[in-house]
Each structure stands twice: as C-alpha cells, then as structure tokens.
PDB file of C-alpha atoms in Angstrom:
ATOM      1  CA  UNK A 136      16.334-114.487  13.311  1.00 40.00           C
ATOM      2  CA  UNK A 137      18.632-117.033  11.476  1.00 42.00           C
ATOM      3  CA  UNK A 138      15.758-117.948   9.397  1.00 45.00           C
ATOM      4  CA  UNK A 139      14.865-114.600   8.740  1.00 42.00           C
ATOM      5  CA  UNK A 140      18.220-113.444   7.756  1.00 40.00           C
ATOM      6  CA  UNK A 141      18.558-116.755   5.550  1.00 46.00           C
ATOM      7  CA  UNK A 142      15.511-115.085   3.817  1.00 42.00           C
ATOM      8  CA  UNK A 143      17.077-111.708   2.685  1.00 40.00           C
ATOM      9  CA  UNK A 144      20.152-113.313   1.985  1.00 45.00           C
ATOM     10  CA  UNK A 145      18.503-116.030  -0.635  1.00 49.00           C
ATOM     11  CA  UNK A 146      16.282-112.951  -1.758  1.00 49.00           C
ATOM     12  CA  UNK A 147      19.394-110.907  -2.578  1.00 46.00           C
ATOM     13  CA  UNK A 148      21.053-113.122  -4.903  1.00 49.00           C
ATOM     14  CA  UNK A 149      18.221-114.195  -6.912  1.00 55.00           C
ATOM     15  CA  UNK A 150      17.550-110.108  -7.463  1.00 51.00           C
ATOM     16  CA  UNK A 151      21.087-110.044  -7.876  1.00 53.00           C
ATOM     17  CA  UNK A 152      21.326-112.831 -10.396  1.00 57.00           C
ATOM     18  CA  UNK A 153      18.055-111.865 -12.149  1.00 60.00           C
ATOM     19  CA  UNK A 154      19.759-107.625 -12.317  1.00 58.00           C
ATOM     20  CA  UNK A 155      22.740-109.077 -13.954  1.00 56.00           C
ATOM     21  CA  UNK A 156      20.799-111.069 -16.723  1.00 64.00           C
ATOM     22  CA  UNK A 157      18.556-107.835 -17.241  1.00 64.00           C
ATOM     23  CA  UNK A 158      21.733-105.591 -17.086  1.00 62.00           C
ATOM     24  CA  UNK A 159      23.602-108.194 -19.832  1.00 64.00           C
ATOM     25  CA  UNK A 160      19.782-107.658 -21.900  1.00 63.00           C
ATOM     26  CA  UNK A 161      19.921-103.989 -21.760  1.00 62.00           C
ATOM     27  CA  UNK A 162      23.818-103.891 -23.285  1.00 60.00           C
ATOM     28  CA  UNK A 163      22.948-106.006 -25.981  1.00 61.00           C
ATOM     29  CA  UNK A 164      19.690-104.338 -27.033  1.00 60.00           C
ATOM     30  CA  UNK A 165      22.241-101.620 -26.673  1.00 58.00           C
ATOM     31  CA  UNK A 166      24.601-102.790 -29.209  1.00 58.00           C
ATOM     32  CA  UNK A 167      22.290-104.682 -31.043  1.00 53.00           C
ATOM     33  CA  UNK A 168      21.997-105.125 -35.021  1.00 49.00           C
ATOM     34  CA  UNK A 169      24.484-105.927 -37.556  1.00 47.00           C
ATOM     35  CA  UNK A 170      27.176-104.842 -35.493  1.00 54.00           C
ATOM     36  CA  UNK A 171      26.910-107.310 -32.875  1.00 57.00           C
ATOM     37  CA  UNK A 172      27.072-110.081 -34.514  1.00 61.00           C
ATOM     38  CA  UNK A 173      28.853-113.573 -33.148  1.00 68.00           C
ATOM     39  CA  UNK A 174      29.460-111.133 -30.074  1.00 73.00           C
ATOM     40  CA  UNK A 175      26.040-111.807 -28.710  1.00 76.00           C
ATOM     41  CA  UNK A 176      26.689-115.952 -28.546  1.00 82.00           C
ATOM     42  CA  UNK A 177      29.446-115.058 -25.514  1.00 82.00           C
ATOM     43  CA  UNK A 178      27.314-112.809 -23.698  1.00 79.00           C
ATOM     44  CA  UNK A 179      23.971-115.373 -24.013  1.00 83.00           C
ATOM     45  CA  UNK A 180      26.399-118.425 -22.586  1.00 86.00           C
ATOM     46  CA  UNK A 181      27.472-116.326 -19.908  1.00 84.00           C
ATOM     47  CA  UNK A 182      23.627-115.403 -19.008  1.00 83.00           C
ATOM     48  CA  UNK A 183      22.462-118.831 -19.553  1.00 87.00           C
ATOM     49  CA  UNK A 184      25.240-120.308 -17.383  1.00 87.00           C
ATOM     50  CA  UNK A 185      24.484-117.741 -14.639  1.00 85.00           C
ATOM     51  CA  UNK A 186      20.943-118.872 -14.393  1.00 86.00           C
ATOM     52  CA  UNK A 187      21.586-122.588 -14.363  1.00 90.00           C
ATOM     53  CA  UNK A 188      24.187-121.989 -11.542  1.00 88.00           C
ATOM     54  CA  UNK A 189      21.890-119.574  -9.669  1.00 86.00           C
ATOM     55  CA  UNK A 190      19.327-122.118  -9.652  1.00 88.00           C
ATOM     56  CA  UNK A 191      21.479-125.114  -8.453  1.00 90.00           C
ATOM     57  CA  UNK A 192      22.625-122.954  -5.845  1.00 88.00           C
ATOM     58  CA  UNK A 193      18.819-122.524  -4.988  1.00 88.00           C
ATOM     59  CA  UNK A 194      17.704-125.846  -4.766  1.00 91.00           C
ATOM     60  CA  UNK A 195      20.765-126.763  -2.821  1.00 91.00           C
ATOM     61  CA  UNK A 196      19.220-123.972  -0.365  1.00 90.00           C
ATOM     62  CA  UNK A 197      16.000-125.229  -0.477  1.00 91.00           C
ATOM     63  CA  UNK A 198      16.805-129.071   0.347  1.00 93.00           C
ATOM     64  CA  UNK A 199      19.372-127.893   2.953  1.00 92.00           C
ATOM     65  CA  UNK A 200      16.758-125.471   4.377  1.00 91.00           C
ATOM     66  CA  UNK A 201      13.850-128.622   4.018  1.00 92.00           C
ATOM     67  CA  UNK A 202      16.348-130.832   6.224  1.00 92.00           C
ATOM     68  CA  UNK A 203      16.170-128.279   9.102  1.00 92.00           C
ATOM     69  CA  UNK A 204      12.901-127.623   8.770  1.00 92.00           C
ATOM     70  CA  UNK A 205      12.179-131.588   9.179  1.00 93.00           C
ATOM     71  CA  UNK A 206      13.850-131.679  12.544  1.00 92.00           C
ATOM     72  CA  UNK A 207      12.260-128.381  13.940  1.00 91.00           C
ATOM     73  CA  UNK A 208       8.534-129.476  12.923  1.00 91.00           C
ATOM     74  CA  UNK A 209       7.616-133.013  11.307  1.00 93.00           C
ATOM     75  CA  UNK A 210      10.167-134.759  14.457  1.00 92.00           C
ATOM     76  CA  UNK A 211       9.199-132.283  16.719  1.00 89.00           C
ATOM     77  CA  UNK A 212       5.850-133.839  16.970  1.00 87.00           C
ATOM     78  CA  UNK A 213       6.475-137.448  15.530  1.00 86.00           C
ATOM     79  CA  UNK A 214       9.761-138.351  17.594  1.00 83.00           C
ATOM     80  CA  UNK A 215       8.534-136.028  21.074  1.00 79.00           C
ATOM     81  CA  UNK A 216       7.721-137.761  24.144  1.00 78.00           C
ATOM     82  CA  UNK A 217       3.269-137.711  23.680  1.00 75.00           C
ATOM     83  CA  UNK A 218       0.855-136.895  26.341  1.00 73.00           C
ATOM     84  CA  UNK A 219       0.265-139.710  29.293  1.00 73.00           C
ATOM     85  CA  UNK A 220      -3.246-139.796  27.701  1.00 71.00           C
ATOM     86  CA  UNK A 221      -3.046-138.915  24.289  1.00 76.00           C
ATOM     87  CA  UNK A 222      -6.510-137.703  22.757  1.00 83.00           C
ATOM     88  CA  UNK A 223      -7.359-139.653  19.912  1.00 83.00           C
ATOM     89  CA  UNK A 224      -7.157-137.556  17.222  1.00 85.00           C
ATOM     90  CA  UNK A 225      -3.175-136.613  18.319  1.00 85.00           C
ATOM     91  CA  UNK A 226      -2.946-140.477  17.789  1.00 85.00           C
ATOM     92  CA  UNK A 227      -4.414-140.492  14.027  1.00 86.00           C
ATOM     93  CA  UNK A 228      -2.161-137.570  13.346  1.00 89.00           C
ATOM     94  CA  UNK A 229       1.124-139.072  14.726  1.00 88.00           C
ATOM     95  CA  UNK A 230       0.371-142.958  12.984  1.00 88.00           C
ATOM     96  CA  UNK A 231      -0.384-140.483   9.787  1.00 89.00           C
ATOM     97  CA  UNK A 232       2.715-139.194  10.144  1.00 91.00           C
ATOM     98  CA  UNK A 233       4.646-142.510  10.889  1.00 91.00           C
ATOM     99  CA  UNK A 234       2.982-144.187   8.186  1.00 89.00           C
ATOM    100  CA  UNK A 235       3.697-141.154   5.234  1.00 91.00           C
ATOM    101  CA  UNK A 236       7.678-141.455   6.634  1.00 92.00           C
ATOM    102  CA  UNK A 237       8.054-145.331   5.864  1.00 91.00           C
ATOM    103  CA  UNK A 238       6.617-144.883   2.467  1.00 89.00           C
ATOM    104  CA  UNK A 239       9.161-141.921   1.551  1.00 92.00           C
ATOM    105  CA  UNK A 240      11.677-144.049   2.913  1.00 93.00           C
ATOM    106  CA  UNK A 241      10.446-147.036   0.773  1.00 91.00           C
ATOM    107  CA  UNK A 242      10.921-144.422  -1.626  1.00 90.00           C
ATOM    108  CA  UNK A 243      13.569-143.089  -1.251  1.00 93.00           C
ATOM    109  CA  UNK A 244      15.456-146.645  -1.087  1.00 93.00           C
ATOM    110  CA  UNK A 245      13.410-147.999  -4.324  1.00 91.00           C
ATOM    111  CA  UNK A 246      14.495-145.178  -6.359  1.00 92.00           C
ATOM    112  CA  UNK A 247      18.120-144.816  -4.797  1.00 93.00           C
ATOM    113  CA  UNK A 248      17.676-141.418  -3.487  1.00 94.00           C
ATOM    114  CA  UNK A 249      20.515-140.689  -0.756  1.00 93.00           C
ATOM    115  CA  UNK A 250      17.840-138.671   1.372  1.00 93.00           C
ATOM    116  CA  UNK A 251      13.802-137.492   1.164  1.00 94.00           C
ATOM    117  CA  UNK A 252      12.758-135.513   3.906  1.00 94.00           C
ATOM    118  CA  UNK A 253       9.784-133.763   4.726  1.00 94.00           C
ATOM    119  CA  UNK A 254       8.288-130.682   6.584  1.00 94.00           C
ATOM    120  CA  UNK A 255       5.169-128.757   7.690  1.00 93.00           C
ATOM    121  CA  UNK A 256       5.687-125.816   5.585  1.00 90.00           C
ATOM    122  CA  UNK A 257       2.702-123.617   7.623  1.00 86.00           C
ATOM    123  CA  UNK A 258       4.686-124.611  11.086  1.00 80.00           C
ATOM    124  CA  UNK A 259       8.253-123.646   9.362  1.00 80.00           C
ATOM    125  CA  UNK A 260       7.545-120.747   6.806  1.00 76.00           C
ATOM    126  CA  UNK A 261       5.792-117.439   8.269  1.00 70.00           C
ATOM    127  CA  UNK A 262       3.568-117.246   5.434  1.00 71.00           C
ATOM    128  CA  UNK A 263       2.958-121.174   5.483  1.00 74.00           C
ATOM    129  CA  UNK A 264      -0.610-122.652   4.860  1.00 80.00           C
ATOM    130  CA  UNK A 265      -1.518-125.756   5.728  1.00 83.00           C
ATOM    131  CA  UNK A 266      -3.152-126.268   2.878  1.00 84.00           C
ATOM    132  CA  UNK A 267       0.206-126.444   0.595  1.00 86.00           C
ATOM    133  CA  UNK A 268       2.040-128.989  -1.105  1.00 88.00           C
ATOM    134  CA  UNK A 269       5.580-128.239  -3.115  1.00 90.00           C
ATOM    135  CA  UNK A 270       8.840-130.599  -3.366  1.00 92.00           C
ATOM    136  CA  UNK A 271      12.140-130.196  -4.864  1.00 93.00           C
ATOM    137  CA  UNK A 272      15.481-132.098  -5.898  1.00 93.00           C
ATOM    138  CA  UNK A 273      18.923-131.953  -5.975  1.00 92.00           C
ATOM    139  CA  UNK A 274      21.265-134.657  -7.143  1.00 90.00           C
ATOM    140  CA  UNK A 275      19.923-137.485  -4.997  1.00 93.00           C
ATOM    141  CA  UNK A 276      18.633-135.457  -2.319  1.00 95.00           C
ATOM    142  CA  UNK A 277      15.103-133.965  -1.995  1.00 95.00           C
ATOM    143  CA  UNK A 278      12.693-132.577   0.128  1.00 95.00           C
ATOM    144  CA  UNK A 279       8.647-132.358   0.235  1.00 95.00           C
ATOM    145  CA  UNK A 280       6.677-129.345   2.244  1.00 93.00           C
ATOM    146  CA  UNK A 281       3.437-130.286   3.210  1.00 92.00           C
ATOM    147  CA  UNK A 282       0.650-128.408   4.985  1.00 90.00           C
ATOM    148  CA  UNK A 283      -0.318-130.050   8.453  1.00 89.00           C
ATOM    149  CA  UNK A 284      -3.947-129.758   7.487  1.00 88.00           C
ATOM    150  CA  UNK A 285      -3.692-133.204   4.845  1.00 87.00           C
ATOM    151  CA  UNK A 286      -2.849-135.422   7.741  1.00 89.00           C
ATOM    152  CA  UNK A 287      -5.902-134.295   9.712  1.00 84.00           C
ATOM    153  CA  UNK A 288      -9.856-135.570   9.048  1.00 81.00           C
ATOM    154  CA  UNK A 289     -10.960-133.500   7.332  1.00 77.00           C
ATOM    155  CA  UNK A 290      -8.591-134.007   4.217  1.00 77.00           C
ATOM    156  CA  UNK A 291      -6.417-137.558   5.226  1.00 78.00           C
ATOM    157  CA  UNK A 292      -7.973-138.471   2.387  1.00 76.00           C
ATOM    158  CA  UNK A 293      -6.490-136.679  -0.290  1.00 78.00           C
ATOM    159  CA  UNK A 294      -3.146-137.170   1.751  1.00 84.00           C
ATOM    160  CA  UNK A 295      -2.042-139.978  -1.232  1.00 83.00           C
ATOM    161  CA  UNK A 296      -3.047-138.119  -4.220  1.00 81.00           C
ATOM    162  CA  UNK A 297      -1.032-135.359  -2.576  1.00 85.00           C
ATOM    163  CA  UNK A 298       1.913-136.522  -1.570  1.00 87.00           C
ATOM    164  CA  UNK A 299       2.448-139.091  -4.717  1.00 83.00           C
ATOM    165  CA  UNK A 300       1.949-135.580  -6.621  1.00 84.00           C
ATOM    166  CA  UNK A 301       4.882-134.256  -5.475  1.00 89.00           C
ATOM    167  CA  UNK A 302       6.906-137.447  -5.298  1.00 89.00           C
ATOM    168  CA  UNK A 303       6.285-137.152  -8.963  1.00 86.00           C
ATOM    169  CA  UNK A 304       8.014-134.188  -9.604  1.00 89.00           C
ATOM    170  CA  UNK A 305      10.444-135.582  -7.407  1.00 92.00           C
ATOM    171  CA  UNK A 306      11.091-138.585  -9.170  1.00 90.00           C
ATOM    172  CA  UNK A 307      10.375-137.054 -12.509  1.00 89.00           C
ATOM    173  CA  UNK A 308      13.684-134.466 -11.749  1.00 92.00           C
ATOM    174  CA  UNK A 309      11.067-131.791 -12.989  1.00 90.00           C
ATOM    175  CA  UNK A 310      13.046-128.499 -11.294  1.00 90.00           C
ATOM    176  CA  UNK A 311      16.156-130.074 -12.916  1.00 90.00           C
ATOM    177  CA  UNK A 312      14.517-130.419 -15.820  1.00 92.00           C
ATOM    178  CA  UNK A 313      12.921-126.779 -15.077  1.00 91.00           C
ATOM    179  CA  UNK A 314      16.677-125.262 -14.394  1.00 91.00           C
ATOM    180  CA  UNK A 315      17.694-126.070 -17.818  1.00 92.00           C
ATOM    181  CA  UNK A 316      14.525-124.853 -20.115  1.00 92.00           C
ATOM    182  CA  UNK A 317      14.909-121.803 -18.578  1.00 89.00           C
ATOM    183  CA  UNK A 318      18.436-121.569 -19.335  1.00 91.00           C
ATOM    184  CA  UNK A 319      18.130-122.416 -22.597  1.00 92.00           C
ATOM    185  CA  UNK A 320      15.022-119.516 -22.635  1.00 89.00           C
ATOM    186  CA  UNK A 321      18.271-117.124 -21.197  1.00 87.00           C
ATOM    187  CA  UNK A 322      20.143-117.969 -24.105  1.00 88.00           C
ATOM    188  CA  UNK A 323      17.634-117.775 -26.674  1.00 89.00           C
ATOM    189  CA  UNK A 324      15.948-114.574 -25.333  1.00 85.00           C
ATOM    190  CA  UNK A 325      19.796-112.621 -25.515  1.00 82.00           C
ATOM    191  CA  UNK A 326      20.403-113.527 -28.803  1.00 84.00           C
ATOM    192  CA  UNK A 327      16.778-112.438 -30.067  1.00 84.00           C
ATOM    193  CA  UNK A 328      17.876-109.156 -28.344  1.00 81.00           C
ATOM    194  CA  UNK A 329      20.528-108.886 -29.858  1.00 79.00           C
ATOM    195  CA  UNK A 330      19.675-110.119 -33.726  1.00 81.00           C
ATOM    196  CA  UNK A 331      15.846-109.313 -33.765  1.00 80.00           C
ATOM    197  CA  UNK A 332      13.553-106.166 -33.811  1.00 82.00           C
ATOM    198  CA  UNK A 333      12.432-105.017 -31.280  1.00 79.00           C
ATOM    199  CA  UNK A 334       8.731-106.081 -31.512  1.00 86.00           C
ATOM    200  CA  UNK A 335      10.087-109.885 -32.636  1.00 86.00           C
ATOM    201  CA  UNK A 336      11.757-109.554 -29.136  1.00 82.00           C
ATOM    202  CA  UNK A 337       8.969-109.061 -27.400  1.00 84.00           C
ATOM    203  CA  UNK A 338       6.972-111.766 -29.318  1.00 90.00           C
ATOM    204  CA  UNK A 339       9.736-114.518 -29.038  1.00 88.00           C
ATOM    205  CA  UNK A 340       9.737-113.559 -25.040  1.00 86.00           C
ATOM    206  CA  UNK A 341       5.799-113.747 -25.343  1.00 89.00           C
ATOM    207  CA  UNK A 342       5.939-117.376 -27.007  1.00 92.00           C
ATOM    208  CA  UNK A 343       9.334-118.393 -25.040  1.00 89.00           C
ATOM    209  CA  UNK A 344       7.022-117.420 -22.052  1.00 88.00           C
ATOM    210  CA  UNK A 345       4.115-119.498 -22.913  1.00 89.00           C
ATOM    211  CA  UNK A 346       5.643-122.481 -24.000  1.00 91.00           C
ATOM    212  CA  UNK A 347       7.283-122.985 -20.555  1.00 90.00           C
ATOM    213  CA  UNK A 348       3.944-122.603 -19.142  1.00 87.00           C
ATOM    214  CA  UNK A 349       2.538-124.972 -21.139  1.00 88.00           C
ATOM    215  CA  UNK A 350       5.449-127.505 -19.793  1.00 89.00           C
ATOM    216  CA  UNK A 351       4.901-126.924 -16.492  1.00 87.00           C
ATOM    217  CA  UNK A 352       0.956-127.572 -16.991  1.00 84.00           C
ATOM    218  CA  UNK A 353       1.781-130.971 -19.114  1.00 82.00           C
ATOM    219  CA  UNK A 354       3.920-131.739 -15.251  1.00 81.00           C
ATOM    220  CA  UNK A 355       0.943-130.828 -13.514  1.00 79.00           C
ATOM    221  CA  UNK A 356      -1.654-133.591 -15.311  1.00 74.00           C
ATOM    222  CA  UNK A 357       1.295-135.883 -14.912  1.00 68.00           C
ATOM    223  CA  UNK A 358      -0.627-137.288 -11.940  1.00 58.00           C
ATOM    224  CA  UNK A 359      -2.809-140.544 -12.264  1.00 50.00           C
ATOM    225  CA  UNK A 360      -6.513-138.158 -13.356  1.00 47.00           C
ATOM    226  CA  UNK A 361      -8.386-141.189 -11.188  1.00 47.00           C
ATOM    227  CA  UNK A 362      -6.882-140.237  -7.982  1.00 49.00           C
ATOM    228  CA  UNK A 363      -7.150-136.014  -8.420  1.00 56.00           C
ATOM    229  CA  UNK A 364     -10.474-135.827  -9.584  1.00 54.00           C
ATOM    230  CA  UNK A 365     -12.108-136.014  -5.996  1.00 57.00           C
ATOM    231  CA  UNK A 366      -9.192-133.407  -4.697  1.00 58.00           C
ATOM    232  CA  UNK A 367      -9.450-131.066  -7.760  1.00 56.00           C
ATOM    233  CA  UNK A 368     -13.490-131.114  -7.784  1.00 60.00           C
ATOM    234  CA  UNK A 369     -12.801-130.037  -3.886  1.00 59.00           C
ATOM    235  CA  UNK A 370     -10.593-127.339  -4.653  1.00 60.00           C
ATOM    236  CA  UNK A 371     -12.559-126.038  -7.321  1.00 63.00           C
ATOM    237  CA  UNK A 372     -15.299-125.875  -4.595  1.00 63.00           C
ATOM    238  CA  UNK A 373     -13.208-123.950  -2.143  1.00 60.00           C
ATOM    239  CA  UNK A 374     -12.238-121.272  -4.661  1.00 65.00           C
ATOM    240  CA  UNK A 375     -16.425-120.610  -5.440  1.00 68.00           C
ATOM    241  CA  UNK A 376     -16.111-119.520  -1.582  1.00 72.00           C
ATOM    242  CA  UNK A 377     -13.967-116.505  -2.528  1.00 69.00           C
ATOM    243  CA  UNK A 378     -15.284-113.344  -3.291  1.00 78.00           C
ATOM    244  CA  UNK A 379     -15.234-112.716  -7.314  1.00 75.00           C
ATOM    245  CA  UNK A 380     -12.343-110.443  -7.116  1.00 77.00           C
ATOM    246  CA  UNK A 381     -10.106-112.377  -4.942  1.00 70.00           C
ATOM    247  CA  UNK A 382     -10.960-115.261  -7.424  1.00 68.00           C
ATOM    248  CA  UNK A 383      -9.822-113.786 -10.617  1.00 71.00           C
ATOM    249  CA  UNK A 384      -6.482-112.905  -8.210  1.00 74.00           C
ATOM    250  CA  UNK A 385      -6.009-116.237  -7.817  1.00 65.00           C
ATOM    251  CA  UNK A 386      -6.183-117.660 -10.958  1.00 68.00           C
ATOM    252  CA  UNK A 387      -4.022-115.441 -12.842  1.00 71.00           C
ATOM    253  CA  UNK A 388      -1.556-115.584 -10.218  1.00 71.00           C
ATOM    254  CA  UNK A 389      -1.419-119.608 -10.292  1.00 66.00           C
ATOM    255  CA  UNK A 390      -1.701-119.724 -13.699  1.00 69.00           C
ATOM    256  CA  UNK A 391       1.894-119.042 -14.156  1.00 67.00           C
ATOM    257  CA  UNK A 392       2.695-122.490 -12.493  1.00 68.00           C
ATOM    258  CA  UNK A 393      -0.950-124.681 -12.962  1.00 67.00           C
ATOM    259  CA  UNK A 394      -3.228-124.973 -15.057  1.00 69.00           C
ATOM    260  CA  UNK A 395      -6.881-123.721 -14.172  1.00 71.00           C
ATOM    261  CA  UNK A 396      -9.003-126.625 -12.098  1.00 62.00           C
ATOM    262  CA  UNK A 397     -11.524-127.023 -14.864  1.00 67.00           C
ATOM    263  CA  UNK A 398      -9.049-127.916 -17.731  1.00 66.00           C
ATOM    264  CA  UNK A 399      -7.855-130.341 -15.282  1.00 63.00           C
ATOM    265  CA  UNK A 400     -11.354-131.658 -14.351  1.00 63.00           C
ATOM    266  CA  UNK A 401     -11.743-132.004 -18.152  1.00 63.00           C
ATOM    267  CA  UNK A 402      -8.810-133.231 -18.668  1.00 63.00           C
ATOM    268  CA  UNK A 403      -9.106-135.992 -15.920  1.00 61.00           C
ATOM    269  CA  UNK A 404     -12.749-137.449 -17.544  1.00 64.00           C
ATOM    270  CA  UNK A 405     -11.543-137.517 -20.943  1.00 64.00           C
ATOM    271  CA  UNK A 406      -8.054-139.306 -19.936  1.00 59.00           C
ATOM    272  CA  UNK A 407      -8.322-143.441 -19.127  1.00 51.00           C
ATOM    273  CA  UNK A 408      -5.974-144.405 -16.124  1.00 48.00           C
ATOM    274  CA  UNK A 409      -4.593-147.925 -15.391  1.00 45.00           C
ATOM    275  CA  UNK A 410      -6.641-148.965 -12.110  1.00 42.00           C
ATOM    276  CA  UNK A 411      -4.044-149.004  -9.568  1.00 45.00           C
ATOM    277  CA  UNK A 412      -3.809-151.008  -6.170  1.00 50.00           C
ATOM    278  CA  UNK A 413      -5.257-148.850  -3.123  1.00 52.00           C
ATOM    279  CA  UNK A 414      -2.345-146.755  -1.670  1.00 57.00           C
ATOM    280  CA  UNK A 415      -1.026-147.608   1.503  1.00 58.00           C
ATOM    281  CA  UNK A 416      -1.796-143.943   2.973  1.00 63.00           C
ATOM    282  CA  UNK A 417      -5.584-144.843   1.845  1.00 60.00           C
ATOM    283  CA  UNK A 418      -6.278-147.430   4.182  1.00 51.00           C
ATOM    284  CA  UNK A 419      -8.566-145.727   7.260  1.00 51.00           C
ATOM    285  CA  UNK A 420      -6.360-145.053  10.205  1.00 48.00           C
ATOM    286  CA  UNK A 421      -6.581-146.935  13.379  1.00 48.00           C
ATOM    287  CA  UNK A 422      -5.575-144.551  16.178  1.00 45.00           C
ATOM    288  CA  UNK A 423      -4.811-148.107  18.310  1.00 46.00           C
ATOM    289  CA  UNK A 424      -3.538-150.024  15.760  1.00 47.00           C
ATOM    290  CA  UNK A 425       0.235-150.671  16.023  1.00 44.00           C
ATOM    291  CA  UNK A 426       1.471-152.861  13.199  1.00 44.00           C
ATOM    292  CA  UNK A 427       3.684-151.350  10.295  1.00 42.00           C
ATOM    293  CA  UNK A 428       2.350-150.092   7.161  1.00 39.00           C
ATOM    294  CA  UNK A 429       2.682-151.824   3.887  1.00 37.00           C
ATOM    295  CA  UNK A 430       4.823-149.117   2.160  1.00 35.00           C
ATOM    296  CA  UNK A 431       7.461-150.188   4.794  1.00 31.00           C
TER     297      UNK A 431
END
C-alpha cells in the first residue's frame, strides 16, 4: 500500500508540475505578440525553474525509493540465511550477486560517490521485467535497477556490458545533465510562444524535440560498441519474435529514449574501440569458488 500510494503521489506532482508549465504556455500564447514583450523572459524563468526543481525533487524520489527497494529485494536474497543444501544454480546467482556489489562499491569509492545501490526492478516495481536495466543520480548518491534475469544463465553474460551501461550514465551525470537541457527547452519553448507565430512554435518545439532526442541517442552509443554488439545483435533477435504490429509499437515507443538496434549495430562496426582488459563480472562463475573478486 505504501508503495502504491508513493505512486499516485509522485504521479500527481509531475501532472501537476507539467499542468502548470502548459497553463503558463497557454497565457502567453494568450498574450502573445508585440505586446508581450520583455514580459515573457519572467514567465519562461519561472517555467524553466519549475522544471529543474520538479526534476531534482524526482530523482531525489527515485534514489530514496532505489535504497528501499535494495533492502526489500537485492539483500533479501544476498544477505538471507540460504538453504542447508543450496541447489547450484541459487549458488551462481548469489556469488553473481556478491561479485556485481564489490565492483559498485569499488565504484562507488573510485569515483567518490557517497552511496550506489542497486535493486531488482521486476521483484520491486509491479510492472517490473527482468529484462530491464535503468540508473539514476543525485548529488553523490545513485541507484541502478536491474532485471533478475542478467544474473541468471541464460544472459550472465551480458551482465558487464549491462551494468557498466548504466554506470555510465551514472558516472557521466547524464539525468543531471538531462534536468537542465530540458529546462533550458522550458525556457526557450515560452519565449517562442510568446514572440513567434504560431506555426514557428510548433516547428521550434518540433526541432527543440528532436535535438534532445538526438542527445539522448549520442548517451546511448556512449558504451564501448565491442562489448554491446553481442547484446544488441541479441536483442534485435528477440524483437523479430514479436508479431509485426507489436514491433512497430515498440520501436516508436523507445525511440523517444534509444536509438533503433540497427543504427546501433551499424554504428558499433563502423566505430574502433580501445581493447579493454576482460571485466571482472566476465570471468565464468564458480558456484564453489569462495575467493573475492578482482573489482574488490
């Protein structure tokens, strides 16, 4: 229930928020033209400033809300007391587990962050799947959500290219870095209201749109095109499963936030990475073995 009700409540301001911007939109279209004037430049800083603290306030959620969700799943099973016989695929999971928490604490230390935890998002979120992979920052605090399913077979061994993925962003600051593009789109996208016609409105909007989309794909190649290759020609594999319909869904709905799996494939050949040394995550796990992992 507390969960849930967190939910609406986080829902409610960012309609909120995102109502008041629209509402501060409307009056200026309102008002707009000659008569306006230097009036709009108040009204865009107050919109603009309204974002930027909406989404700190989010991300503050987000990494509070991560924290819990740590305790309640990921130490749930890593720190519980295990089976007097443990099978041993529970034992693969668990050392998984173990091993991915000393490297985001090696992390976390190397790059000064005051805390880095992480969750299952499919045994936190009711809509989870274990299939997904997101992070986020705030200050020196951050948090990655991880399906279960990359630290079992099947897929431990895109668990590195995964996880360094989002430790990227992490380290990268790219939803700080997010936070204030968009505020700056706020202010730009008032003031266009306000000074422009209304079909340049809807063109800067349509270019404002699509150059923040472009920024978040540039974030999204970020990652070393050697390691993704292998988990991008896998996706791309999984999505010629769906039926044609659900596909195009799909894409146009993640294209909003990444770019389509054959730019990246393209974009991986074409691109020549440093060779890098083998990841500690890589190395095959050894449900007996007991001795610390390298990232430690």
């Amino acid at each position: 229930m507390t969960q849930t009700m967190s939910w609406i409540r986080d829902r409610f301001w960012s309609h909120f928020v995102v109502g008041w911007v629209v509402a501060i939109v409307i009056l200026t279209r309102w008002e707009s033209g000659t008569r306006l004037g230097l009036h709009a430049l108040p009204m865009a800083v107050i919109a603009s400033w309204a974002w930027t603290l909406h989404s700190l306030r989010d991300c503050r959620v987000q990494v509070a809300e991560g924290f819990r969700a740590q305790h309640h799943t990921w130490n749930s099973l890593l720190r519980s007391r295990p089976p007097h016989d443990p099978s041993p695929l529970r034992r693969e999971f668990v050392q998984r587990m173990n091993h991915a928490e000393q490297h985001l604490r090696a992390t976390a230390r190397a790059h000064r962050l005051q805390r880095l935890s992480i969750a299952f998002t499919d045994g936190w979120h009711p809509g989870g799947g274990g299939d997904a992979a997101a992070s986020v920052r705030e200050g020196r605090r951050a948090h990655l959500w991880l399906g279960s399913n990359w630290f079992g077979p099947e897929q431990t061994a895109h668990l590195p290219v995964v996880l360094e993925h989002e430790l990227g962003h992490v380290l990268r600051r790219d939803n700080q870095r997010s936070t204030v593009l968009q505020a700056v789109g706020v202010f730009l996208m008032i003031l266009a209201t306000a000074w422009l016609p209304l079909p340049a409105v809807v063109a800067a909007a349509v270019a404002l749109r699509l150059l923040y989309i472009g920024w978040v794909w540039h974030n999204e190649l970020a990652c070393g095109p050697e390691a993704v290759l292998r988990l991008w020609r896998r996706n791309t594999g999984l999505l010629r499963t769906l039926p044609p319909l659900a596909r195009v869904e799909h894409n146009l709905r993640a294209a909003f936030t990444h770019p389509p799996y054959g730019l990246r494939i393209w974009w991986a050949r074409r691109v020549n990475a440093p060779a890098v040394e083998p990841h500690p995550l890589a190395v095959p796990t050894d449900p007996y073995d007991l001795t610390p992992p390298r990232a430690a």
